Coordinates of C-alpha atoms and ligand atoms in Angstrom, one line a residue:
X1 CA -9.5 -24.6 35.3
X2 CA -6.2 -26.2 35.4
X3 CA -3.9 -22.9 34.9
X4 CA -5.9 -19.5 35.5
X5 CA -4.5 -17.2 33.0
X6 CA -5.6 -14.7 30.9
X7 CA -7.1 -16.3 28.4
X8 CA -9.2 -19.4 30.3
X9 CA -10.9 -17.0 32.9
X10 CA -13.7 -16.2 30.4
X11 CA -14.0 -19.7 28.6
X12 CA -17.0 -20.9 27.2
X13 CA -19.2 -23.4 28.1
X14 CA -20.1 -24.9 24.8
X15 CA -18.0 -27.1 23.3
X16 CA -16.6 -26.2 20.0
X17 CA -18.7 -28.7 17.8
X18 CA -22.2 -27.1 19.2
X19 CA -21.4 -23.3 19.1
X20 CA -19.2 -22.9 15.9
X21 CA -21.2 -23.9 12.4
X22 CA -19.7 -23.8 9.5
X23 CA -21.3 -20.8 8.2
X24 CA -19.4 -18.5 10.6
X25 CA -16.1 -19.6 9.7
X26 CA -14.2 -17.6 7.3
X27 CA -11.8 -18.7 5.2
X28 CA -9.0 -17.2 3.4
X29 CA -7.8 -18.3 0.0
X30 CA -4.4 -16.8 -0.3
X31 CA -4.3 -17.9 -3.8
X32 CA -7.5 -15.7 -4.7
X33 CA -5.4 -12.6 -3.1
X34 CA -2.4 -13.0 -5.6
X35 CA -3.0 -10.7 -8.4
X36 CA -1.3 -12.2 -11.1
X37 CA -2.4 -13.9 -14.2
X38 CA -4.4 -17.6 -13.6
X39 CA -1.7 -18.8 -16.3
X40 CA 1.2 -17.8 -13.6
X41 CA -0.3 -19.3 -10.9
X42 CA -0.7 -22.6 -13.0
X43 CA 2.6 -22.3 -13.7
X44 CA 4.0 -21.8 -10.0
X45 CA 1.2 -25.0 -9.2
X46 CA 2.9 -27.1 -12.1
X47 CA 6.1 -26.3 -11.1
X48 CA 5.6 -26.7 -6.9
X49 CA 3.7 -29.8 -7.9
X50 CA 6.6 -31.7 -10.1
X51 CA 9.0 -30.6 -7.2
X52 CA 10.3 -33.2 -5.0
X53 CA 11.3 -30.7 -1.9
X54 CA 8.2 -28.8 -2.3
X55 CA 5.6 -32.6 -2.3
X56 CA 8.1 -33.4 0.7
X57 CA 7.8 -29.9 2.6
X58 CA 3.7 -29.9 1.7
X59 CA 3.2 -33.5 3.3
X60 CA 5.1 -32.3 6.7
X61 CA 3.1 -29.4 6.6
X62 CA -0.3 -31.2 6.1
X63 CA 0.9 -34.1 8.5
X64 CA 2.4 -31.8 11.1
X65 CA 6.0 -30.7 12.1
X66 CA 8.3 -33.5 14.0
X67 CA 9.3 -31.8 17.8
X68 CA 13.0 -32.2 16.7
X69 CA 14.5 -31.0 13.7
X70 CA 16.7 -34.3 13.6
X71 CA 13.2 -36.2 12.7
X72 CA 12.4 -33.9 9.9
X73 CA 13.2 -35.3 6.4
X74 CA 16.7 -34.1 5.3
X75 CA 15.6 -32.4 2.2
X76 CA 12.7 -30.2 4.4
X77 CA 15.3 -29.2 7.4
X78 CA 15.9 -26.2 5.8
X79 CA 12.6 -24.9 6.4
X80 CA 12.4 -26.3 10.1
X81 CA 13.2 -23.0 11.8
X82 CA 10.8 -21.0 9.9
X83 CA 7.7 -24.0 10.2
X84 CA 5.4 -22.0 11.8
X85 CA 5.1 -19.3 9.2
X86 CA 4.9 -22.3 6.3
X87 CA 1.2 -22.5 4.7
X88 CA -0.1 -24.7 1.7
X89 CA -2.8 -23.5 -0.2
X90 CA -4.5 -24.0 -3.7
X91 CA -1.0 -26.4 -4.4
X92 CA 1.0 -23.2 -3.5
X93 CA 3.2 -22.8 -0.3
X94 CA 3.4 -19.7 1.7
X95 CA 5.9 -18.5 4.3
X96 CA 3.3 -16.1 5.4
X97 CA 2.9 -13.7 2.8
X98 CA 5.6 -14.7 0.7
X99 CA 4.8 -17.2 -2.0
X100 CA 7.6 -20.2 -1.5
X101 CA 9.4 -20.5 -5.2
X102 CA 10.5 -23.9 -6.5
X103 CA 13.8 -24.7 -7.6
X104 CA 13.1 -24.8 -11.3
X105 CA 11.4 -21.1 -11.4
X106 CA 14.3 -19.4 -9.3
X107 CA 16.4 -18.6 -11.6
X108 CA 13.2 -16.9 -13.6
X109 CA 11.8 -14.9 -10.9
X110 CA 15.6 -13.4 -10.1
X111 CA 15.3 -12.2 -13.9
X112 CA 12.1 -10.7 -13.1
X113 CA 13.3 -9.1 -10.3
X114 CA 16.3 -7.8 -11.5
X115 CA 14.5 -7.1 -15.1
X116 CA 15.1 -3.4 -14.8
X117 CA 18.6 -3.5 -13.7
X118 CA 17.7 -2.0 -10.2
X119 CA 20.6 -2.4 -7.8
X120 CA 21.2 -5.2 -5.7
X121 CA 19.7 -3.8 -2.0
X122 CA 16.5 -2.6 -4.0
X123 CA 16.3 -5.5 -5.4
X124 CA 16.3 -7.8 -2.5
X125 CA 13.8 -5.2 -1.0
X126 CA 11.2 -6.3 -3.8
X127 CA 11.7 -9.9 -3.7
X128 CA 11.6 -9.8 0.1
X129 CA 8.0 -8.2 -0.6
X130 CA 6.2 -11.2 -2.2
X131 CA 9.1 -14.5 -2.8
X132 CA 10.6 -16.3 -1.1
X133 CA 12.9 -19.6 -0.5
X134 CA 16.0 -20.6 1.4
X135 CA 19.1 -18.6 0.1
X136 CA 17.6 -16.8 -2.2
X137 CA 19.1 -13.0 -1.0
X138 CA 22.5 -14.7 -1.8
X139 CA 21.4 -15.8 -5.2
X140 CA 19.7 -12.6 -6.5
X141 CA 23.0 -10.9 -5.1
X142 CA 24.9 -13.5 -6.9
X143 CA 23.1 -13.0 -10.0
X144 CA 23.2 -9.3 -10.3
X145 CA 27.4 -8.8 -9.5
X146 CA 27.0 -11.1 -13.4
X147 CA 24.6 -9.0 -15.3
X148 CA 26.7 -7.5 -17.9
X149 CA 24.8 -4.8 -18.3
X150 CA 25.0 -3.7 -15.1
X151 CA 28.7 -4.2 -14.9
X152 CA 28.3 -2.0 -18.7
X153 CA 26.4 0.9 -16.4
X154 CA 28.3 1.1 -13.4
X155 CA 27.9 3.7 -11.3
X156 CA 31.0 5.8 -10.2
X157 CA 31.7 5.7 -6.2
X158 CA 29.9 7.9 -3.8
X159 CA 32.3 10.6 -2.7
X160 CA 30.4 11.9 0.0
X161 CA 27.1 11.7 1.9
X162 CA 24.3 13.2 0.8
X163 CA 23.0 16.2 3.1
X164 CA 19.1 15.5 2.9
X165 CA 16.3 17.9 2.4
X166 CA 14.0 18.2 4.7
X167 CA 11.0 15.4 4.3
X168 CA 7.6 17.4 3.3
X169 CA 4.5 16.1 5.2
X170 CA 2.3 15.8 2.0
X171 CA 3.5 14.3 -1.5
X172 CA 3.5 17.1 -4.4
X173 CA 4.3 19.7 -1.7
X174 CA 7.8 20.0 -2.6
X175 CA 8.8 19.1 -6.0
X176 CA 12.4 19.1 -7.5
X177 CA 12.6 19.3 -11.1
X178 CA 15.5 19.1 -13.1
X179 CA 15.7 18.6 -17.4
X180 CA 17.5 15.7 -18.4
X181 CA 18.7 16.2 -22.7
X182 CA 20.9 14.6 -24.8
X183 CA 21.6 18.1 -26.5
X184 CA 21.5 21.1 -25.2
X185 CA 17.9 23.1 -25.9
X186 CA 18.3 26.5 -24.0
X187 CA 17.3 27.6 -20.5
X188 CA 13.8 26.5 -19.7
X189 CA 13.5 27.8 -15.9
X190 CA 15.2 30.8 -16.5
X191 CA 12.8 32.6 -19.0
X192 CA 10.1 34.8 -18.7
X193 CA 7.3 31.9 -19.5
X194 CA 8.6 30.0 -16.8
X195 CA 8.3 33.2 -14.4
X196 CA 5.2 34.1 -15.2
X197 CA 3.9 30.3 -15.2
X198 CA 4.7 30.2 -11.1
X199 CA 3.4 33.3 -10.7
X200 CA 0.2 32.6 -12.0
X201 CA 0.2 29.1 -10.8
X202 CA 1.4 30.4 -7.3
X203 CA 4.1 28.5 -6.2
X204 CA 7.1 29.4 -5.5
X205 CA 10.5 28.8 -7.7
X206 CA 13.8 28.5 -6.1
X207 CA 16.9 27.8 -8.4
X208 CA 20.1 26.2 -7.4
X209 CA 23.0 28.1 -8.3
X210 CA 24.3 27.3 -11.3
X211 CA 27.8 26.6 -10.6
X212 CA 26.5 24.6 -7.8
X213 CA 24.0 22.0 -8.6
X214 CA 24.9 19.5 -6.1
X215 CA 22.3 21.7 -3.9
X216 CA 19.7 20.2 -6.0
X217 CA 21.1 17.0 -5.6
X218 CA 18.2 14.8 -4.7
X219 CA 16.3 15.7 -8.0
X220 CA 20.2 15.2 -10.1
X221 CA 20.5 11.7 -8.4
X222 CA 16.7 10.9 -9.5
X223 CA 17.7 11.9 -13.0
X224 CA 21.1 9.9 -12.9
X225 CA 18.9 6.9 -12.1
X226 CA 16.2 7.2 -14.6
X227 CA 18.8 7.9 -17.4
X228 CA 20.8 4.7 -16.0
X229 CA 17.5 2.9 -16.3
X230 CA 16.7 4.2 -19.8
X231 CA 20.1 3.2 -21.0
X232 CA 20.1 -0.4 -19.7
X233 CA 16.3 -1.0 -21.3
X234 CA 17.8 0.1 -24.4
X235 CA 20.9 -1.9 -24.2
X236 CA 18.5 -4.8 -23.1
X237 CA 15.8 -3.9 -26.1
X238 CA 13.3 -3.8 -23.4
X239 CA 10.2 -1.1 -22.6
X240 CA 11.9 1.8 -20.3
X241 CA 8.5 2.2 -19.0
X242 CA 8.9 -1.4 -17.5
X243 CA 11.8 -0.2 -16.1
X244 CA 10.3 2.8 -14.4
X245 CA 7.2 0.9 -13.3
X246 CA 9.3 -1.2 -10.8
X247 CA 11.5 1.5 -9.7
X248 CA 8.4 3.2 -8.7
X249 CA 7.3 0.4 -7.0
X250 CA 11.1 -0.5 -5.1
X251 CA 10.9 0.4 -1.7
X252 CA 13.0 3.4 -1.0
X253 CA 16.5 2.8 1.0
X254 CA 15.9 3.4 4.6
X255 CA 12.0 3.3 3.8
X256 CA 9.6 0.4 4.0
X257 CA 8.1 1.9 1.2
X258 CA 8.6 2.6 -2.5
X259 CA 7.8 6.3 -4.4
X260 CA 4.4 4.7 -5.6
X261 CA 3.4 4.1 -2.0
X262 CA 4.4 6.9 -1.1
X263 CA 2.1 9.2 -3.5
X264 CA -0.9 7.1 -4.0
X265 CA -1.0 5.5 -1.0
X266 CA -0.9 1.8 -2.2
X267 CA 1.2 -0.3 -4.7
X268 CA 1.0 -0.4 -8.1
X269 CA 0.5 -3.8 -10.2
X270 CA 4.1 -5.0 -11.2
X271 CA 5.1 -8.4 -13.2
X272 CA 6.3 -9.6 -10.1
X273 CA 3.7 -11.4 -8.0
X274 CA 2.2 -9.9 -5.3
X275 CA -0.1 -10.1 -2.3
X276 CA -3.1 -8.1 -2.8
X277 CA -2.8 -7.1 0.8
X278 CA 0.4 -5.6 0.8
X279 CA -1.7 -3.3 -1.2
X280 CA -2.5 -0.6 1.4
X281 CA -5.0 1.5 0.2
X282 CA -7.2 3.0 2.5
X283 CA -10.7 3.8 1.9
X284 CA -13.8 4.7 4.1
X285 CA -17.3 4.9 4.4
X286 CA -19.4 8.3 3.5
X287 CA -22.0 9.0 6.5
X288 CA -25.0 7.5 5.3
X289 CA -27.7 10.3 4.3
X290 CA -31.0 11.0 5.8
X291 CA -34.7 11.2 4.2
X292 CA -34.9 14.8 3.0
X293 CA -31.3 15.6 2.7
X294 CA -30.5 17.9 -0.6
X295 CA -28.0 16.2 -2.5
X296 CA -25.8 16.7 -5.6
X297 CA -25.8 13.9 -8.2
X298 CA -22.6 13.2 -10.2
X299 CA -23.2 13.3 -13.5
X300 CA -22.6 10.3 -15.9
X301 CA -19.9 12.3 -17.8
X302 CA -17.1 14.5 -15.6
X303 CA -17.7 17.9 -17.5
X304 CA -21.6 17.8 -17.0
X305 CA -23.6 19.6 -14.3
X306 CA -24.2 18.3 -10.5
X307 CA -27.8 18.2 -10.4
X308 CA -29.5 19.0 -7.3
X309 CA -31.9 16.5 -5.5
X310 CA -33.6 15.6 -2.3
X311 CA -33.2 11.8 -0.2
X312 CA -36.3 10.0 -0.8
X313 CA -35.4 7.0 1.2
X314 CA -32.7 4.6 1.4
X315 CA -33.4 1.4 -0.4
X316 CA -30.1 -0.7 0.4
X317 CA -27.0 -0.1 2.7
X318 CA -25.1 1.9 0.4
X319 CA -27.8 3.2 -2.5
X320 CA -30.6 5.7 -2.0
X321 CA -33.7 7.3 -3.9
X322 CA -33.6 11.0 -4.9
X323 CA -36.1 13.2 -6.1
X324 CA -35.0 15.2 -9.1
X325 CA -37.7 17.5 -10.1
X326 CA -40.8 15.2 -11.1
X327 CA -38.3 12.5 -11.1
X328 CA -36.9 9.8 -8.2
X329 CA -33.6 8.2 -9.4
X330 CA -31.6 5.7 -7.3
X331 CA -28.1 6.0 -7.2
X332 CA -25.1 4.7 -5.0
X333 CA -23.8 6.7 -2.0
X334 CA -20.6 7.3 -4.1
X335 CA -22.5 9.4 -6.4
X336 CA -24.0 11.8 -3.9
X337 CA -22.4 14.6 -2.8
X338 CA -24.3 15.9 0.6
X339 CA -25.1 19.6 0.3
X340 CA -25.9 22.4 2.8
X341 CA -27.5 24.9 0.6
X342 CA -30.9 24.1 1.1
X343 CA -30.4 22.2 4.7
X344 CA -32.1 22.8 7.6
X345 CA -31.2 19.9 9.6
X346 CA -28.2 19.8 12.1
X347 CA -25.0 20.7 11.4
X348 CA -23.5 17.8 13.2
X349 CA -24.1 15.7 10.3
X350 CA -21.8 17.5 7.7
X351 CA -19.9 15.0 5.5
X352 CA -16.6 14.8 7.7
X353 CA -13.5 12.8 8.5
X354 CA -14.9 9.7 10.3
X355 CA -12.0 7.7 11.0
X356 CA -11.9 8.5 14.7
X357 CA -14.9 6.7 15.0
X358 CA -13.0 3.4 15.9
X359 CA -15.1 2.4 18.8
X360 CA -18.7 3.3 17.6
X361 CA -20.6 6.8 17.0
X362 CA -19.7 9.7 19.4
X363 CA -22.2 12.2 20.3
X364 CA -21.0 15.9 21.0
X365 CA -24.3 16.3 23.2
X366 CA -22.8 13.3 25.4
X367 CA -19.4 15.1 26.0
X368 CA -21.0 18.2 26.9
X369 CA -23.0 16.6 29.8
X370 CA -20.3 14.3 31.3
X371 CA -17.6 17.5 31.0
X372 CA -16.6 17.0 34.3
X373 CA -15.2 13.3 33.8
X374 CA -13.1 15.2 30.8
X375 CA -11.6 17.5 33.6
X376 CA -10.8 14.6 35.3
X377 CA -9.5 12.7 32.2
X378 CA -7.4 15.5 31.5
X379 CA -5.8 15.2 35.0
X380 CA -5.3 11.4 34.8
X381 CA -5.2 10.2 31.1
X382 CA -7.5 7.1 30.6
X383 CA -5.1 4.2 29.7
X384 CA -5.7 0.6 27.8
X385 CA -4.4 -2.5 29.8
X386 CA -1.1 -2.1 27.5
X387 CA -0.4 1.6 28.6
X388 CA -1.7 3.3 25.8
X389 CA -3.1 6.8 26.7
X390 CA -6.9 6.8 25.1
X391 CA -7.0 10.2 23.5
X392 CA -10.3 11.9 22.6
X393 CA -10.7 12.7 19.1
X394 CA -8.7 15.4 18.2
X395 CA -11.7 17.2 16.2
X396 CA -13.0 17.8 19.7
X397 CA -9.6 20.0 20.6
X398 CA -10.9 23.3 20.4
X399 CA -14.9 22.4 21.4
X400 CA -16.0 24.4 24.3
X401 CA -17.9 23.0 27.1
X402 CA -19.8 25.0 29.3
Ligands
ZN1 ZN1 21.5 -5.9 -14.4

């Protein structure tokens, strides 16, 4: 131990050749992430491959970086600053995420990018996503101030700020509707149908005033956009729905996420390429389901019956056997719904929420016997080494011990 710090007080005594095989490393293939078409990515290898800056850039990356920028081939300098984020995989480079784009393809993937006429800072926000390469913010800015048809569109100058609304905590909680015509075809929300329609549906209907629609103003921006969009596709001859498919997916100003993120939780698949993990949805695992447990079965088509059944046994991590009437089917824990009705085991094991099992399975039971170290924790929160208070889960708020 030449320097004790926190890292070489618990070192190991093997050496790396007897205690690492090659079975437990794990490898990544960043090209196998990228979900866009293997005739794309051919095209990006072709092109990074007959590139003289990007053969130059891959052999100081494979044969290591120089200590000073001076010794670094001129052509390559430019990435110097950024080396340690700079990758080379499947004949593609990376500056982590980003996919590094050769000269030649530029001035394509800024047409991509800018295919749907979004503005300039919505742009940038979608190539900063997935591309990159030295300048190219300046270029893409460069390129859009020269699209005629932008120049055809433009917008008129904001005359004041916009007062928000408040942000609701779920999507679809709060939605602003507004009708966007070319000729005027009578007033929708303000007929009895309409009335009747929330009233039924239950939810509730609140009109801005009519001589003062800026109060709706979020919803009127939304629809100046869209129709902005609509025009330039059909100035452009192209497919609005292109148009509205990468709007959905443009992070929002001010947010690091676009309206598709923001309502389904993940990305949707655009032209543009993209890193499969900048995808973020979220799933988890269903509890797993014991021997006798009374289950309902999806059925094969939606508007068919959920059969009832009974856990047989569980043949694999995530399928089981279930006995329906005379019959034992196997089916994947997907397609079982666990059911009360006919349960007479614990309660504890109701299909819940089990993300705040981070650190293993909790037991109720166990809290109940160590309540007095949860007095104390109360007293003197429980902290990580960084400071972070350790918080029980906050199912257990309002479970009484005594
Ligand atoms: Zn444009």
């Amino acid at each position: 131990m030449y320097l004790a710090d926190t890292l070489s007080r618990a070192y190991l005594n093997e050496t790396s050749d007897t205690s690492i095989t090659t079975d437990e490393i794990e490898s990544i293939n960043m090209v196998d992430e990228l979900p866009i078409s293997e005739v794309r990515i051919s095209e990006l290898q072709e092109h990074t491959k007959n590139d003289l800056q990007m053969q130059e850039l891959k052999e100081v990356i494979q044969e290591g970086w120089p200590i000073n920028k001076w010794n670094v081939p001129s052509s390559v300098s430019i990435y110097f600053d950024i080396r340690d984020e700079l990758t080379l995989q499947n004949g593609l480079l990376f500056k982590g995420e980003r996919v590094i784009i050769p000269k030649t393809l530029r001035t394509d993937m800024i047409k991509k990018i800018h295919s749907s006429h979004i503005g300039i800072e919505g742009c940038l926000r979608r190539a900063r996503e997935s591309l990159y390469w030295p300048g190219m913010n300046a270029e893409v800015k460069d390129f859009i101030q020269r699209c005629e048809t932008c120049r055809t569109f433009e917008r008129k100058q904001q005359k004041e700020t916009l007062i928000s609304h408040e942000i609701p905590s779920h999507p679809w909680s709060k939605v602003g509707i507004d009708l966007m015509t070319f000729q005027n075809n009578g007033p929708q929300f303000d007929c009895g149908e309409f009335r009747k329609f929330s009233r039924l549906w239950e939810f509730k209907h609140d009109t801005s005033s009519p001589l003062y629609s800026q109060s709706n103003g979020k919803v009127e921006k939304a629809v100046q956009t869209v129709k902005r969009l609509m025009k330039k596709s059909k100035f452009d001859k192209k497919d609005p729905y292109l148009a509205f498919l990468d709007f959905r997916n443009t992070p929002t100003e001010g947010f690091d996420n676009s309206p598709a993120e923001k309502l389904m939780n993940r990305k949707t698949r655009t032209l543009l390429p993209t890193k499969e993990s900048l995808e973020t949805e979220r799933t988890k695992d269903l509890p797993t389901l014991k021997n006798g447990d009374t289950v309902r079965i999806q059925p094969p088509k939606f508007n068919k019956e959920w059969k009832k059944g009974t856990v047989k046994q569980q043949v694999n991590i995530r399928s089981y056997e279930v006995d329906v009437g005379a019959r034992t089917i196997r089916r994947n824990r997907r397609q079982l719904k666990h059911t009360l009705e006919d349960d007479n085991n614990e309660p504890a094991e109701i299909e819940r929420d089990n993300s705040d099992f981070e650190h293993g399975e909790i037991n109720n039971q166990d809290h109940c016997e160590n309540a007095p170290e949860i007095e104390n924790a109360k007293e003197t929160p429980i902290t990580t080494r960084s400071g972070r208070v350790v918080k029980p889960p906050t199912r257990f708020k309002d479970f009484v011990c005594e």
